[in-house]
Amino acid sequence: MEVGVSRREFLRMAVGAALSACAGFGRPAWAQKRPVVLDFYTLFHSGDAAAMEMIVRKFNAEHRDVQINLLQGQWAEYYAQLFAAVGAGNAPHIGICHTSRVMDVYRALTPLEESRAGNLLEMARIRGSEYTRSVWDAGVYQGKRYLVPLDSHMWGLWYNKDLFRQAGLDPDRPPETREEFERACEAIRSRTGRMAFHPCEDALPRKVRRAWEILFWGQGGELLTPDGRRAAFNDERGLRALDYLVALSRRGWHQPGTDGFKLFAAGQVGMLLAGNWYLPTAKGSGVNFGFHYVPKFFDRPVTWGDSHNLVIPRQRPERTSNEVLVEAIRTIKWINENSHLWGIHGGHIPAYLPAQRSRELLESDSWRLALRKFSEMANRGWVHYPVIHPKAPQIHAAIEPAVQEAYNLRMSPREALARAEAEVNRVLAS
Amino acid sequence: MSWRARTVWDRVRAGAPAEASARVPSRGLRRLLRAGEVVLFLAPFAAFWLLFRLGPVLYGVGISLYRWDPLGDVQFVGVSNYLRLAADRRFWNALRNTLAFAALTVPGILALGVGLALTLFTYRGRPATRWVEAAFFFPYLLNVSVVGLVWRWLLDPDFGAVLLALRSLGLRPPVFLNEPAWALPSIAFATAWWLAGYRMVIFRAALEDIPEEIFDAAKVDGATGWRLLRSVLLPLLKPAALFALVLTGISGFIVFGQVLIMTAGGPGRASEVLALYLYRFGFEYLEMGQAAAVGVVIFALILSLTLLSFRWLGYGSAG
């Protein structure tokens, strides 16, 4: 790879700088065009925030007429703040929305194909064929498109190659079926004395729910009835999934309530189900790790996943002109075109196919270590989104305590699912 | 008296009756001016209080009567939000947890505060007392986030110093923050560690204010040890106790930060308190009306318990 700046590039930059300086002198100060400032509010933090900051810095360095003002915060309050900002008439020009939240957040967003400035997607040449199909299709609600996908993020199987070797397992052949998985668990437990498997990251309630959902969705189950009016998970599939999750502990392969993030980074667990955001931590831990698809526990391989999407929150005409809306969508396009950086530094899988296939990403360590297999899961349609419903947060909150109590071996799976079902139905009825 | 002084005095005395009669305002007018003066001085503070305290409270009560949407779709629903609370098992669980937390922390913090204050008072002449007092007070200077993170780390099931220490002693400690029975007591303990120092200072100041003569008189009457504490010191500490009780009661009922950071209301909902329940409905489920209703309930609880505290302890010290 060529290093540094070529003579031609240097001359081009030098001439460009000189011309810019001359142009500045040739016009009075009041005639200088001020750059359009786009407020971009995200819900990213730690590694994600650092990666997005890098991208925005690159944008601001490459553009003179448009500048991004980036503000990043915690995801838990992000949507409430977004609603408040839209209601108060000072919404950011660009925001982030999870695919799973479109159904209750759409009222705060601009429909991109029928904005007051026209079809913004056409203006920026944003075409669905250039995005991962399943991610793109999920960005429409009630016939209107609100979301431009940025990434896929999902869970996968991280494993410790050294522990595999100690257990007599091939470190380059991680398990893909339930039988292989159980054989690996037993080998790790009996021959290394370490925890064989951790199914749910740091074991927060929402992580335990996701682990159960992976097992449940793999049997073709869905949380709600098709009309979204009743819970549909308290059946033999839901019970089998929760029984299996609980059995992991009863067989001595897992200890509930422990933090898989820390244990894996400390070399104390053989296999971990965790998201792609774990990549920077895994790389920095010093553990000799590998990554693979989620095993096929039941009928078909499935993993939990969601997507970050770039959105334009609703703007007031008196504050935001049509020209600014156009600049916002062009900026969104630019971010997509550079989302290989989001993959390399943030550990996410770009939803924009040209970025996903860029040489820079394909040759990166991130791609080789993990992102390639994450990407394959996404393109194979193995990613299952969270329930998409206006009351999704409350539905999740109704399920999590009960599932967690079963996972902690303090409530039978049957009772847990019955409790969760009753509460979900109460939420849906209110 | 000199001639000059005499002349001045005569002049004053000669003119006094007439001038005095003309200058003295009527009693009614004087009272009115006085009232105006009081109003003038109180006006700035009253304005701020109305604007930033009473106004938001009433606004919150108002929101609790609506299905409130920041995007403008506001719908009056009367007491529907309160009826939903009454029917929500999760709300009653949060209320029970809040009461349990207050029951653990309020007596614990006050007892610890009084105990530390009495101990320091007993040894008040010694140089080391200052340093011990500073050490006990130090946790109060920490932000709630720091307290939550520190204790979450100390009680971590895998790497926590507390569990490692207990295990090294041959004990089998519970996984404090992931056991339903231990989660709330653990947070209460961390909270007591955090707040007791300030209460200690309150009680210490109150003890210092007790006149020495009272101690002398008590000794003459033969009161020592427990009798001195129960009959003399504790009654005299009543004003400080009232202040500390109200302060600690409020802290107990609006507990939020340490719960969110240490357990996020878990395991299950074993440590979900009212303030966290309010936070979830307001900022995660975007149901501001119901969140406001919870706020009103919390306000009513604190107000009623504060009034009960005043009734129980009275406004002044005994005797």
Short mmCIF file of N, CA, C and O in Angstrom, two decimals, chain B residues 169-235:
data_model
loop_
_atom_site.label_atom_id
_atom_site.label_comp_id
_atom_site.label_asym_id
_atom_site.label_seq_id
_atom_site.Cartn_x
_atom_site.Cartn_y
_atom_site.Cartn_z
N LEU B 169 -12.18 -15.94 54.22
CA LEU B 169 -12.41 -16.29 55.61
C LEU B 169 -13.15 -17.61 55.74
O LEU B 169 -13.53 -18.02 56.84
N GLY B 170 -13.39 -18.25 54.62
CA GLY B 170 -14.07 -19.53 54.65
C GLY B 170 -15.58 -19.44 54.62
O GLY B 170 -16.27 -20.44 54.75
N LEU B 171 -16.11 -18.23 54.45
CA LEU B 171 -17.56 -18.07 54.41
C LEU B 171 -18.07 -18.26 52.99
O LEU B 171 -17.31 -18.21 52.02
N ARG B 172 -19.36 -18.49 52.87
CA ARG B 172 -20.00 -18.58 51.56
C ARG B 172 -20.99 -17.43 51.42
O ARG B 172 -22.17 -17.57 51.69
N PRO B 173 -20.50 -16.27 50.99
CA PRO B 173 -21.36 -15.08 50.94
C PRO B 173 -22.37 -15.17 49.81
O PRO B 173 -22.12 -15.81 48.79
N PRO B 174 -23.52 -14.54 49.96
CA PRO B 174 -24.47 -14.47 48.86
C PRO B 174 -23.93 -13.55 47.77
O PRO B 174 -23.04 -12.74 48.02
N VAL B 175 -24.48 -13.69 46.58
CA VAL B 175 -24.14 -12.75 45.51
C VAL B 175 -25.03 -11.54 45.73
O VAL B 175 -26.14 -11.44 45.21
N PHE B 176 -24.54 -10.61 46.52
CA PHE B 176 -25.38 -9.56 47.10
C PHE B 176 -26.31 -8.87 46.11
O PHE B 176 -27.52 -8.77 46.34
N LEU B 177 -25.77 -8.39 45.01
CA LEU B 177 -26.58 -7.58 44.11
C LEU B 177 -27.44 -8.39 43.17
O LEU B 177 -28.24 -7.84 42.43
N ASN B 178 -27.26 -9.71 43.17
CA ASN B 178 -28.08 -10.55 42.30
C ASN B 178 -28.94 -11.52 43.11
O ASN B 178 -29.41 -12.51 42.59
N GLU B 179 -29.11 -11.23 44.40
CA GLU B 179 -30.01 -12.01 45.24
C GLU B 179 -31.18 -11.11 45.61
O GLU B 179 -30.97 -10.04 46.17
N PRO B 180 -32.41 -11.54 45.34
CA PRO B 180 -33.56 -10.68 45.65
C PRO B 180 -33.57 -10.22 47.11
O PRO B 180 -33.88 -9.08 47.40
N ALA B 181 -33.21 -11.13 48.02
CA ALA B 181 -33.29 -10.79 49.43
C ALA B 181 -32.17 -9.84 49.86
O ALA B 181 -32.29 -9.16 50.87
N TRP B 182 -31.10 -9.79 49.09
CA TRP B 182 -29.94 -9.01 49.51
C TRP B 182 -29.75 -7.73 48.71
O TRP B 182 -28.99 -6.86 49.12
N ALA B 183 -30.41 -7.60 47.57
CA ALA B 183 -30.15 -6.45 46.71
C ALA B 183 -30.48 -5.13 47.40
O ALA B 183 -29.65 -4.22 47.46
N LEU B 184 -31.69 -5.04 47.94
CA LEU B 184 -32.11 -3.78 48.57
C LEU B 184 -31.30 -3.49 49.84
O LEU B 184 -30.84 -2.36 50.03
N PRO B 185 -31.09 -4.48 50.73
CA PRO B 185 -30.23 -4.22 51.89
C PRO B 185 -28.82 -3.79 51.50
O PRO B 185 -28.21 -2.96 52.18
N SER B 186 -28.29 -4.34 50.41
CA SER B 186 -26.95 -3.94 49.98
C SER B 186 -26.92 -2.47 49.59
O SER B 186 -26.00 -1.74 49.95
N ILE B 187 -27.94 -2.06 48.85
CA ILE B 187 -28.01 -0.66 48.44
C ILE B 187 -28.23 0.22 49.67
O ILE B 187 -27.66 1.31 49.78
N ALA B 188 -29.04 -0.26 50.61
CA ALA B 188 -29.27 0.50 51.84
C ALA B 188 -27.97 0.67 52.62
O ALA B 188 -27.68 1.74 53.16
N PHE B 189 -27.18 -0.38 52.65
CA PHE B 189 -25.90 -0.31 53.35
C PHE B 189 -24.98 0.73 52.70
O PHE B 189 -24.37 1.56 53.38
N ALA B 190 -24.89 0.67 51.39
CA ALA B 190 -24.05 1.64 50.67
C ALA B 190 -24.55 3.06 50.91
O ALA B 190 -23.75 3.99 51.07
N THR B 191 -25.85 3.22 50.95
CA THR B 191 -26.43 4.54 51.18
C THR B 191 -26.12 5.04 52.59
O THR B 191 -25.80 6.21 52.80
N ALA B 192 -26.21 4.13 53.56
CA ALA B 192 -25.88 4.51 54.95
C ALA B 192 -24.42 4.92 55.05
O ALA B 192 -24.08 5.92 55.69
N TRP B 193 -23.56 4.16 54.39
CA TRP B 193 -22.14 4.50 54.38
C TRP B 193 -21.91 5.89 53.80
O TRP B 193 -21.07 6.65 54.27
N TRP B 194 -22.71 6.21 52.80
CA TRP B 194 -22.57 7.48 52.08
C TRP B 194 -23.07 8.66 52.91
O TRP B 194 -22.40 9.69 52.99
N LEU B 195 -24.22 8.51 53.56
CA LEU B 195 -24.92 9.67 54.13
C LEU B 195 -24.73 9.83 55.63
O LEU B 195 -25.02 10.89 56.17
N ALA B 196 -24.30 8.80 56.33
CA ALA B 196 -24.23 8.88 57.78
C ALA B 196 -23.28 9.98 58.24
O ALA B 196 -23.51 10.61 59.28
N GLY B 197 -22.24 10.23 57.49
CA GLY B 197 -21.26 11.22 57.90
C GLY B 197 -21.85 12.60 58.08
O GLY B 197 -21.49 13.33 59.01
N TYR B 198 -22.75 12.98 57.19
CA TYR B 198 -23.35 14.31 57.31
C TYR B 198 -24.26 14.40 58.53
O TYR B 198 -24.26 15.40 59.24
N ARG B 199 -25.01 13.32 58.76
CA ARG B 199 -25.87 13.31 59.96
C ARG B 199 -25.02 13.36 61.22
O ARG B 199 -25.38 13.97 62.22
N MET B 200 -23.87 12.70 61.18
CA MET B 200 -22.94 12.76 62.30
C MET B 200 -22.57 14.21 62.61
O MET B 200 -22.54 14.63 63.78
N VAL B 201 -22.30 14.98 61.57
CA VAL B 201 -21.92 16.37 61.76
C VAL B 201 -23.07 17.17 62.36
O VAL B 201 -22.87 18.02 63.23
N ILE B 202 -24.28 16.90 61.91
CA ILE B 202 -25.45 17.59 62.46
C ILE B 202 -25.57 17.32 63.95
O ILE B 202 -25.74 18.24 64.76
N PHE B 203 -25.48 16.06 64.32
CA PHE B 203 -25.62 15.70 65.74
C PHE B 203 -24.43 16.19 66.55
O PHE B 203 -24.57 16.60 67.71
N ARG B 204 -23.27 16.16 65.96
CA ARG B 204 -22.08 16.64 66.66
C ARG B 204 -22.23 18.12 66.99
O ARG B 204 -21.92 18.56 68.11
N ALA B 205 -22.72 18.89 66.03
CA ALA B 205 -22.93 20.32 66.26
C ALA B 205 -23.96 20.53 67.36
O ALA B 205 -23.81 21.41 68.22
N ALA B 206 -25.01 19.72 67.35
CA ALA B 206 -26.04 19.85 68.38
C ALA B 206 -25.48 19.54 69.76
O ALA B 206 -25.80 20.20 70.75
N LEU B 207 -24.63 18.52 69.83
CA LEU B 207 -24.02 18.17 71.12
C LEU B 207 -23.12 19.28 71.62
O LEU B 207 -23.07 19.58 72.82
N GLU B 208 -22.40 19.92 70.71
CA GLU B 208 -21.50 21.00 71.10
C GLU B 208 -22.28 22.20 71.64
O GLU B 208 -21.75 23.00 72.40
N ASP B 209 -23.53 22.32 71.20
CA ASP B 209 -24.34 23.46 71.63
C ASP B 209 -24.93 23.28 73.03
O ASP B 209 -25.48 24.22 73.59
N ILE B 210 -24.85 22.09 73.57
CA ILE B 210 -25.41 21.86 74.90
C ILE B 210 -24.53 22.56 75.94
O ILE B 210 -23.32 22.31 75.99
N PRO B 211 -25.10 23.42 76.77
CA PRO B 211 -24.28 24.14 77.76
C PRO B 211 -23.62 23.18 78.74
O PRO B 211 -24.20 22.15 79.11
N GLU B 212 -22.42 23.53 79.15
CA GLU B 212 -21.67 22.69 80.08
C GLU B 212 -22.38 22.56 81.42
O GLU B 212 -22.26 21.54 82.11
N GLU B 213 -23.13 23.60 81.77
CA GLU B 213 -23.81 23.60 83.07
C GLU B 213 -24.78 22.44 83.19
O GLU B 213 -24.98 21.88 84.26
N ILE B 214 -25.37 22.06 82.06
CA ILE B 214 -26.34 20.97 82.11
C ILE B 214 -25.65 19.67 82.46
O ILE B 214 -26.17 18.85 83.23
N PHE B 215 -24.46 19.47 81.91
CA PHE B 215 -23.71 18.27 82.25
C PHE B 215 -23.35 18.28 83.73
O PHE B 215 -23.45 17.25 84.42
N ASP B 216 -22.93 19.45 84.22
CA ASP B 216 -22.57 19.56 85.63
C ASP B 216 -23.76 19.25 86.51
O ASP B 216 -23.67 18.49 87.48
N ALA B 217 -24.90 19.82 86.16
CA ALA B 217 -26.10 19.60 86.96
C ALA B 217 -26.49 18.13 86.93
O ALA B 217 -26.90 17.57 87.95
N ALA B 218 -26.37 17.51 85.77
CA ALA B 218 -26.73 16.10 85.64
C ALA B 218 -25.83 15.23 86.52
O ALA B 218 -26.28 14.29 87.16
N LYS B 219 -24.55 15.58 86.52
CA LYS B 219 -23.63 14.79 87.33
C LYS B 219 -23.93 14.95 88.82
O LYS B 219 -23.84 14.00 89.60
N VAL B 220 -24.28 16.16 89.21
CA VAL B 220 -24.63 16.38 90.61
C VAL B 220 -25.82 15.52 91.00
O VAL B 220 -25.87 14.96 92.10
N ASP B 221 -26.77 15.37 90.05
CA ASP B 221 -27.94 14.56 90.33
C ASP B 221 -27.67 13.07 90.18
O ASP B 221 -28.57 12.25 90.37
N GLY B 222 -26.44 12.71 89.78
CA GLY B 222 -26.09 11.30 89.72
C GLY B 222 -26.39 10.62 88.41
O GLY B 222 -26.32 9.40 88.31
N ALA B 223 -26.70 11.39 87.36
CA ALA B 223 -26.99 10.79 86.05
C ALA B 223 -25.68 10.51 85.32
O ALA B 223 -24.90 11.42 85.07
N THR B 224 -25.46 9.25 84.99
CA THR B 224 -24.26 8.88 84.25
C THR B 224 -24.62 7.84 83.20
O THR B 224 -25.66 7.19 83.29
N GLY B 225 -23.75 7.70 82.23
CA GLY B 225 -23.89 6.63 81.23
C GLY B 225 -25.25 6.64 80.55
O GLY B 225 -25.67 7.65 79.98
N TRP B 226 -25.92 5.50 80.62
CA TRP B 226 -27.18 5.32 79.90
C TRP B 226 -28.23 6.33 80.36
O TRP B 226 -28.99 6.86 79.55
N ARG B 227 -28.27 6.60 81.64
CA ARG B 227 -29.26 7.54 82.18
C ARG B 227 -29.01 8.94 81.62
O ARG B 227 -29.95 9.65 81.23
N LEU B 228 -27.75 9.31 81.56
CA LEU B 228 -27.39 10.63 81.01
C LEU B 228 -27.81 10.72 79.56
O LEU B 228 -28.37 11.71 79.11
N LEU B 229 -27.55 9.64 78.82
CA LEU B 229 -27.89 9.62 77.40
C LEU B 229 -29.39 9.72 77.20
O LEU B 229 -29.88 10.57 76.46
N ARG B 230 -30.13 8.90 77.90
CA ARG B 230 -31.57 8.81 77.66
C ARG B 230 -32.34 9.99 78.19
O ARG B 230 -33.29 10.46 77.56
N SER B 231 -31.95 10.50 79.34
CA SER B 231 -32.74 11.55 79.97
C SER B 231 -32.28 12.95 79.64
O SER B 231 -33.05 13.89 79.75
N VAL B 232 -31.04 13.09 79.25
CA VAL B 232 -30.50 14.43 79.04
C VAL B 232 -30.13 14.67 77.58
O VAL B 232 -30.64 15.58 76.94
N LEU B 233 -29.27 13.82 77.05
CA LEU B 233 -28.72 14.10 75.72
C LEU B 233 -29.75 13.94 74.61
O LEU B 233 -29.92 14.84 73.78
N LEU B 234 -30.42 12.81 74.59
CA LEU B 234 -31.36 12.57 73.49
C LEU B 234 -32.48 13.59 73.45
O LEU B 234 -32.83 14.09 72.37
N PRO B 235 -33.10 13.94 74.58
CA PRO B 235 -34.13 15.00 74.50
C PRO B 235 -33.59 16.31 73.95
O PRO B 235 -34.27 16.99 73.19
#
